[in-house]
Amino acid sequence: MDALFFPVVLLLLLLVAIVKSPRFKGFIGEVYVSKGLEKLAEEGGMHLFDDVTLPVKDGTTQIDHVLISRSGVFVIETKNMSGWIFGAERQSHWTQVLYKKKTKFQNPLRQNYKHIKAIEDCLGVDGSKVHGVIVFVGGAVPKTEFPPSVHWRRNSMLNFLKSPRQVVLTESEVEALCQALEGRRFERGLRTTQQHIKNVRAARIVSQASTDGCPRCGSAMVERRSKKTGDVFLGCTNFPKCRGTRKVETPKVVAFLRQQ
């Protein structure tokens, strides 16, 4: 009995950790939203694509749901969150307050903007026919004013998508967009997800290196190499007028980026 006790406890703790992880919560939220969208698509003659990974300039982007109908292309981002949500349309990050704990997360409107542009580029569809939708599930409560494209319950989003709107695509155009999306998306699966995560991490490192300004004058920084030591560092683009420098986080990061 004692020999089984500790392995069982460890297994239970592992399961609890998995269930509480953001990735698992996100997956559950996406499944919940997808079930509602599936029914909507069947009833309304729409076409639903879940977990769409598309190529972009800095790697890949992963879209939760894409709904294609004669009313246009709807790019849907799901957030499975609870607590109070504070934010503004133009803020880079929003704030979740849960049991007095404050957590910053990326503004999903900005996140979904990249998804929208990927759809426009990959499908060659006019931007006026592509619409972004954000849906929170999990009981989150808005505490500031948010744009109408942000919904706080699945049913609210579904009612929005069901509402009458102008027809902007012909049946043949809808079919062509569906075929184009199916042809451009990466195959769904663990390998694609792992590669996407790798791309996101690499892009984040590059973005941080390129957008953090010079500590002296605030200008952009570029990668340089010391002639004496061979070490890589970030130098001000105003050199030699400005000699501001900044260290690269680790040599491993630079090596990783050069392998990409």
Short mmCIF file of C-alpha atoms in Angstrom, two decimals:
data_model
loop_
_atom_site.label_atom_id
_atom_site.label_comp_id
_atom_site.label_asym_id
_atom_site.label_seq_id
_atom_site.Cartn_x
_atom_site.Cartn_y
_atom_site.Cartn_z
CA MET A 1 0.00 0.00 0.00
CA ASP A 2 2.77 2.43 0.97
CA ALA A 3 4.68 1.61 -2.22
CA LEU A 4 1.74 2.81 -4.33
CA PHE A 5 0.91 5.88 -2.27
CA PHE A 6 3.69 8.23 -3.44
CA PRO A 7 3.44 7.38 -7.18
CA VAL A 8 -0.33 7.97 -7.04
CA VAL A 9 0.15 11.30 -5.24
CA LEU A 10 2.76 12.41 -7.77
CA LEU A 11 0.46 11.43 -10.64
CA LEU A 12 -2.41 13.42 -9.11
CA LEU A 13 -0.18 16.46 -8.61
CA LEU A 14 0.97 16.20 -12.23
CA LEU A 15 -2.63 16.02 -13.45
CA VAL A 16 -3.59 19.06 -11.36
CA ALA A 17 -0.62 21.01 -12.77
CA ILE A 18 -1.63 20.10 -16.33
CA VAL A 19 -5.27 21.07 -15.80
CA LYS A 20 -4.27 24.43 -14.31
CA SER A 21 -1.73 25.25 -17.03
CA PRO A 22 -2.57 28.12 -19.43
CA ARG A 23 -2.03 25.89 -22.45
CA PHE A 24 -4.55 23.29 -21.26
CA LYS A 25 -7.08 25.99 -20.35
CA GLY A 26 -6.59 27.52 -23.77
CA PHE A 27 -7.18 24.15 -25.43
CA ILE A 28 -10.40 23.59 -23.47
CA GLY A 29 -11.63 27.08 -24.36
CA GLU A 30 -10.94 26.50 -28.05
CA VAL A 31 -12.82 23.17 -28.02
CA TYR A 32 -15.79 24.81 -26.28
CA VAL A 33 -15.94 27.63 -28.82
CA SER A 34 -15.39 25.24 -31.73
CA LYS A 35 -18.42 23.15 -30.73
CA GLY A 36 -20.63 26.22 -30.94
CA LEU A 37 -19.11 27.30 -34.25
CA GLU A 38 -19.57 23.82 -35.72
CA LYS A 39 -23.31 23.96 -35.11
CA LEU A 40 -23.50 27.50 -36.46
CA ALA A 41 -21.59 26.51 -39.61
CA GLU A 42 -23.86 23.52 -40.25
CA GLU A 43 -27.03 25.55 -39.84
CA GLY A 44 -25.84 28.58 -41.78
CA GLY A 45 -23.95 26.97 -44.65
CA MET A 46 -20.62 28.32 -43.41
CA HIS A 47 -17.17 26.70 -43.43
CA LEU A 48 -15.19 26.32 -40.20
CA PHE A 49 -11.42 25.80 -39.90
CA ASP A 50 -9.90 25.22 -36.45
CA ASP A 51 -6.27 25.52 -35.33
CA VAL A 52 -4.97 27.10 -38.54
CA THR A 53 -1.19 27.61 -38.79
CA LEU A 54 -0.05 29.85 -41.65
CA PRO A 55 3.36 31.07 -42.85
CA VAL A 56 4.26 34.72 -42.17
CA LYS A 57 7.42 36.79 -42.65
CA ASP A 58 8.85 36.03 -39.20
CA GLY A 59 7.86 32.34 -39.12
CA THR A 60 4.31 31.18 -38.52
CA THR A 61 1.10 32.37 -36.91
CA GLN A 62 -1.52 30.15 -35.32
CA ILE A 63 -5.22 31.05 -35.55
CA ASP A 64 -7.83 29.49 -33.25
CA HIS A 65 -10.77 29.55 -35.69
CA VAL A 66 -11.53 30.81 -39.19
CA LEU A 67 -15.16 30.97 -40.35
CA ILE A 68 -15.80 31.58 -44.05
CA SER A 69 -19.24 32.56 -45.32
CA ARG A 70 -20.81 34.74 -47.99
CA SER A 71 -20.72 37.54 -45.39
CA GLY A 72 -16.94 37.42 -45.29
CA VAL A 73 -14.07 35.77 -43.44
CA PHE A 74 -14.19 35.84 -39.63
CA VAL A 75 -10.92 35.38 -37.75
CA ILE A 76 -11.69 34.33 -34.17
CA GLU A 77 -9.37 34.44 -31.16
CA THR A 78 -10.45 32.55 -28.01
CA LYS A 79 -9.42 33.44 -24.45
CA ASN A 80 -10.35 31.06 -21.61
CA MET A 81 -9.97 33.37 -18.62
CA SER A 82 -11.78 34.28 -15.42
CA GLY A 83 -11.59 37.26 -13.09
CA TRP A 84 -11.78 40.96 -13.93
CA ILE A 85 -10.33 42.20 -17.21
CA PHE A 86 -9.01 45.74 -17.64
CA GLY A 87 -7.72 47.20 -20.89
CA ALA A 88 -8.10 49.58 -23.78
CA GLU A 89 -8.17 49.07 -27.54
CA ARG A 90 -4.75 50.64 -28.15
CA GLN A 91 -2.91 49.25 -25.12
CA SER A 92 -0.22 46.67 -25.85
CA HIS A 93 -1.27 44.59 -22.81
CA TRP A 94 -4.46 44.05 -20.84
CA THR A 95 -4.69 43.09 -17.16
CA GLN A 96 -6.43 40.19 -15.46
CA VAL A 97 -7.25 40.58 -11.77
CA LEU A 98 -8.01 37.29 -10.03
CA TYR A 99 -8.09 37.00 -6.24
CA LYS A 100 -6.18 40.31 -5.98
CA LYS A 101 -3.44 38.93 -8.24
CA LYS A 102 -2.74 41.06 -11.32
CA THR A 103 -1.48 39.39 -14.51
CA LYS A 104 -0.56 41.12 -17.77
CA PHE A 105 -1.38 39.47 -21.10
CA GLN A 106 -1.04 40.53 -24.72
CA ASN A 107 -3.88 42.64 -26.08
CA PRO A 108 -5.83 40.01 -28.09
CA LEU A 109 -6.92 42.68 -30.58
CA ARG A 110 -3.26 43.20 -31.52
CA GLN A 111 -2.66 39.46 -31.48
CA ASN A 112 -5.60 38.88 -33.82
CA TYR A 113 -4.51 41.71 -36.13
CA LYS A 114 -1.50 39.60 -37.13
CA HIS A 115 -3.86 36.70 -37.80
CA ILE A 116 -6.07 38.90 -39.97
CA LYS A 117 -3.12 40.12 -42.04
CA ALA A 118 -1.94 36.52 -42.49
CA ILE A 119 -5.38 35.57 -43.82
CA GLU A 120 -5.40 38.54 -46.20
CA ASP A 121 -1.93 37.72 -47.51
CA CYS A 122 -2.37 33.96 -47.81
CA LEU A 123 -5.84 34.06 -49.36
CA GLY A 124 -5.46 37.26 -51.37
CA VAL A 125 -8.77 38.51 -50.00
CA ASP A 126 -9.62 42.20 -49.60
CA GLY A 127 -9.24 43.44 -46.03
CA SER A 128 -12.76 44.89 -45.99
CA LYS A 129 -14.10 41.33 -46.18
CA VAL A 130 -12.07 40.03 -43.22
CA HIS A 131 -13.38 40.59 -39.68
CA GLY A 132 -11.67 40.01 -36.35
CA VAL A 133 -13.59 38.59 -33.40
CA ILE A 134 -12.40 38.09 -29.80
CA VAL A 135 -14.34 35.82 -27.44
CA PHE A 136 -13.68 35.32 -23.73
CA VAL A 137 -14.97 32.14 -22.11
CA GLY A 138 -14.47 31.01 -18.53
CA GLY A 139 -16.38 33.74 -16.73
CA ALA A 140 -14.15 36.76 -17.34
CA VAL A 141 -15.83 40.08 -16.51
CA PRO A 142 -14.97 43.32 -18.35
CA LYS A 143 -14.23 46.22 -16.00
CA THR A 144 -13.46 48.83 -18.67
CA GLU A 145 -15.05 49.68 -22.00
CA PHE A 146 -14.08 47.38 -24.88
CA PRO A 147 -14.78 47.46 -28.64
CA PRO A 148 -17.90 45.63 -29.92
CA SER A 149 -15.70 42.99 -31.56
CA VAL A 150 -14.83 41.67 -28.07
CA HIS A 151 -17.40 39.23 -26.69
CA TRP A 152 -17.63 37.89 -23.13
CA ARG A 153 -19.69 34.76 -23.66
CA ARG A 154 -19.81 32.17 -26.42
CA ASN A 155 -23.50 32.81 -27.07
CA SER A 156 -22.83 36.53 -27.51
CA MET A 157 -20.27 35.74 -30.20
CA LEU A 158 -22.55 33.22 -31.91
CA ASN A 159 -25.45 35.70 -31.97
CA PHE A 160 -23.12 38.28 -33.50
CA LEU A 161 -22.05 35.85 -36.23
CA LYS A 162 -25.67 34.85 -36.90
CA SER A 163 -26.90 38.43 -37.23
CA PRO A 164 -27.95 39.49 -40.76
CA ARG A 165 -25.22 41.26 -42.70
CA GLN A 166 -24.34 42.24 -46.25
CA VAL A 167 -23.35 39.50 -48.70
CA VAL A 168 -19.84 40.25 -50.00
CA LEU A 169 -18.75 36.90 -51.48
CA THR A 170 -20.25 34.64 -54.12
CA GLU A 171 -20.55 30.90 -53.59
CA SER A 172 -17.66 30.30 -55.98
CA GLU A 173 -15.51 32.85 -54.13
CA VAL A 174 -16.27 31.14 -50.81
CA GLU A 175 -15.28 27.79 -52.29
CA ALA A 176 -12.06 29.23 -53.72
CA LEU A 177 -11.11 30.76 -50.34
CA CYS A 178 -11.74 27.46 -48.57
CA GLN A 179 -9.53 25.62 -51.03
CA ALA A 180 -6.81 28.26 -50.74
CA LEU A 181 -6.84 28.11 -46.94
CA GLU A 182 -6.71 24.32 -46.94
CA GLY A 183 -3.80 24.44 -49.35
CA ARG A 184 -1.74 27.06 -47.49
CA ARG A 185 -2.21 25.92 -43.90
CA PHE A 186 0.29 23.58 -42.27
CA GLU A 187 -0.86 20.10 -41.35
CA ARG A 188 -2.44 20.02 -37.90
CA GLY A 189 -0.49 18.09 -35.29
CA LEU A 190 2.11 18.15 -32.56
CA ARG A 191 5.03 18.73 -34.94
CA THR A 192 3.43 21.89 -36.38
CA THR A 193 2.60 23.19 -32.90
CA GLN A 194 6.14 22.61 -31.65
CA GLN A 195 7.64 24.36 -34.67
CA HIS A 196 5.26 27.29 -34.20
CA ILE A 197 6.30 27.65 -30.54
CA LYS A 198 9.94 27.63 -31.63
CA ASN A 199 9.21 30.33 -34.23
CA VAL A 200 7.40 32.50 -31.69
CA ARG A 201 10.29 32.33 -29.23
CA ALA A 202 12.85 33.20 -31.90
CA ALA A 203 10.73 36.09 -33.20
CA ARG A 204 10.32 37.43 -29.66
CA ILE A 205 14.09 37.48 -29.17
CA VAL A 206 14.67 39.24 -32.49
CA SER A 207 11.89 41.74 -31.75
CA GLN A 208 13.32 42.57 -28.35
CA ALA A 209 16.79 43.06 -29.80
CA SER A 210 15.56 45.31 -32.59
CA THR A 211 13.06 47.45 -30.68
CA ASP A 212 14.89 48.17 -27.42
CA GLY A 213 16.41 51.61 -27.94
CA CYS A 214 19.93 52.79 -27.29
CA PRO A 215 20.45 53.48 -23.57
CA ARG A 216 22.12 56.81 -24.46
CA CYS A 217 20.07 58.36 -27.26
CA GLY A 218 17.09 56.02 -27.75
CA SER A 219 17.91 55.17 -31.37
CA ALA A 220 17.60 51.66 -32.81
CA MET A 221 20.24 49.06 -31.99
CA VAL A 222 21.93 46.68 -34.43
CA GLU A 223 24.04 43.57 -33.93
CA ARG A 224 27.82 44.13 -34.02
CA ARG A 225 30.90 42.04 -33.24
CA SER A 226 33.93 43.10 -31.21
CA LYS A 227 37.14 43.01 -33.28
CA LYS A 228 39.18 42.21 -30.16
CA THR A 229 37.12 39.48 -28.51
CA GLY A 230 34.74 38.35 -31.23
CA ASP A 231 31.81 38.80 -28.82
CA VAL A 232 28.47 39.86 -30.26
CA PHE A 233 26.78 42.97 -28.83
CA LEU A 234 24.16 45.55 -29.81
CA GLY A 235 25.48 48.93 -30.95
CA CYS A 236 23.73 52.22 -31.64
CA THR A 237 22.89 52.98 -35.27
CA ASN A 238 24.18 56.52 -34.69
CA PHE A 239 27.76 55.27 -34.20
CA PRO A 240 30.31 56.91 -34.11
CA LYS A 241 28.33 59.99 -33.00
CA CYS A 242 26.79 57.85 -30.27
CA ARG A 243 28.69 54.94 -28.72
CA GLY A 244 25.81 53.39 -26.79
CA THR A 245 25.95 49.60 -26.48
CA ARG A 246 23.94 46.84 -24.90
CA LYS A 247 24.78 43.21 -24.19
CA VAL A 248 23.05 40.41 -26.00
CA GLU A 249 21.23 38.21 -23.46
CA THR A 250 23.38 35.09 -23.97
CA PRO A 251 25.75 33.76 -26.62
CA LYS A 252 23.40 30.78 -26.97
CA VAL A 253 20.62 33.08 -28.15
CA VAL A 254 22.78 34.47 -30.96
CA ALA A 255 23.85 30.99 -32.01
CA PHE A 256 20.23 29.84 -32.00
CA LEU A 257 19.13 32.73 -34.19
CA ARG A 258 21.89 32.12 -36.73
CA GLN A 259 20.81 28.51 -37.10
CA GLN A 260 17.29 29.54 -38.12
#
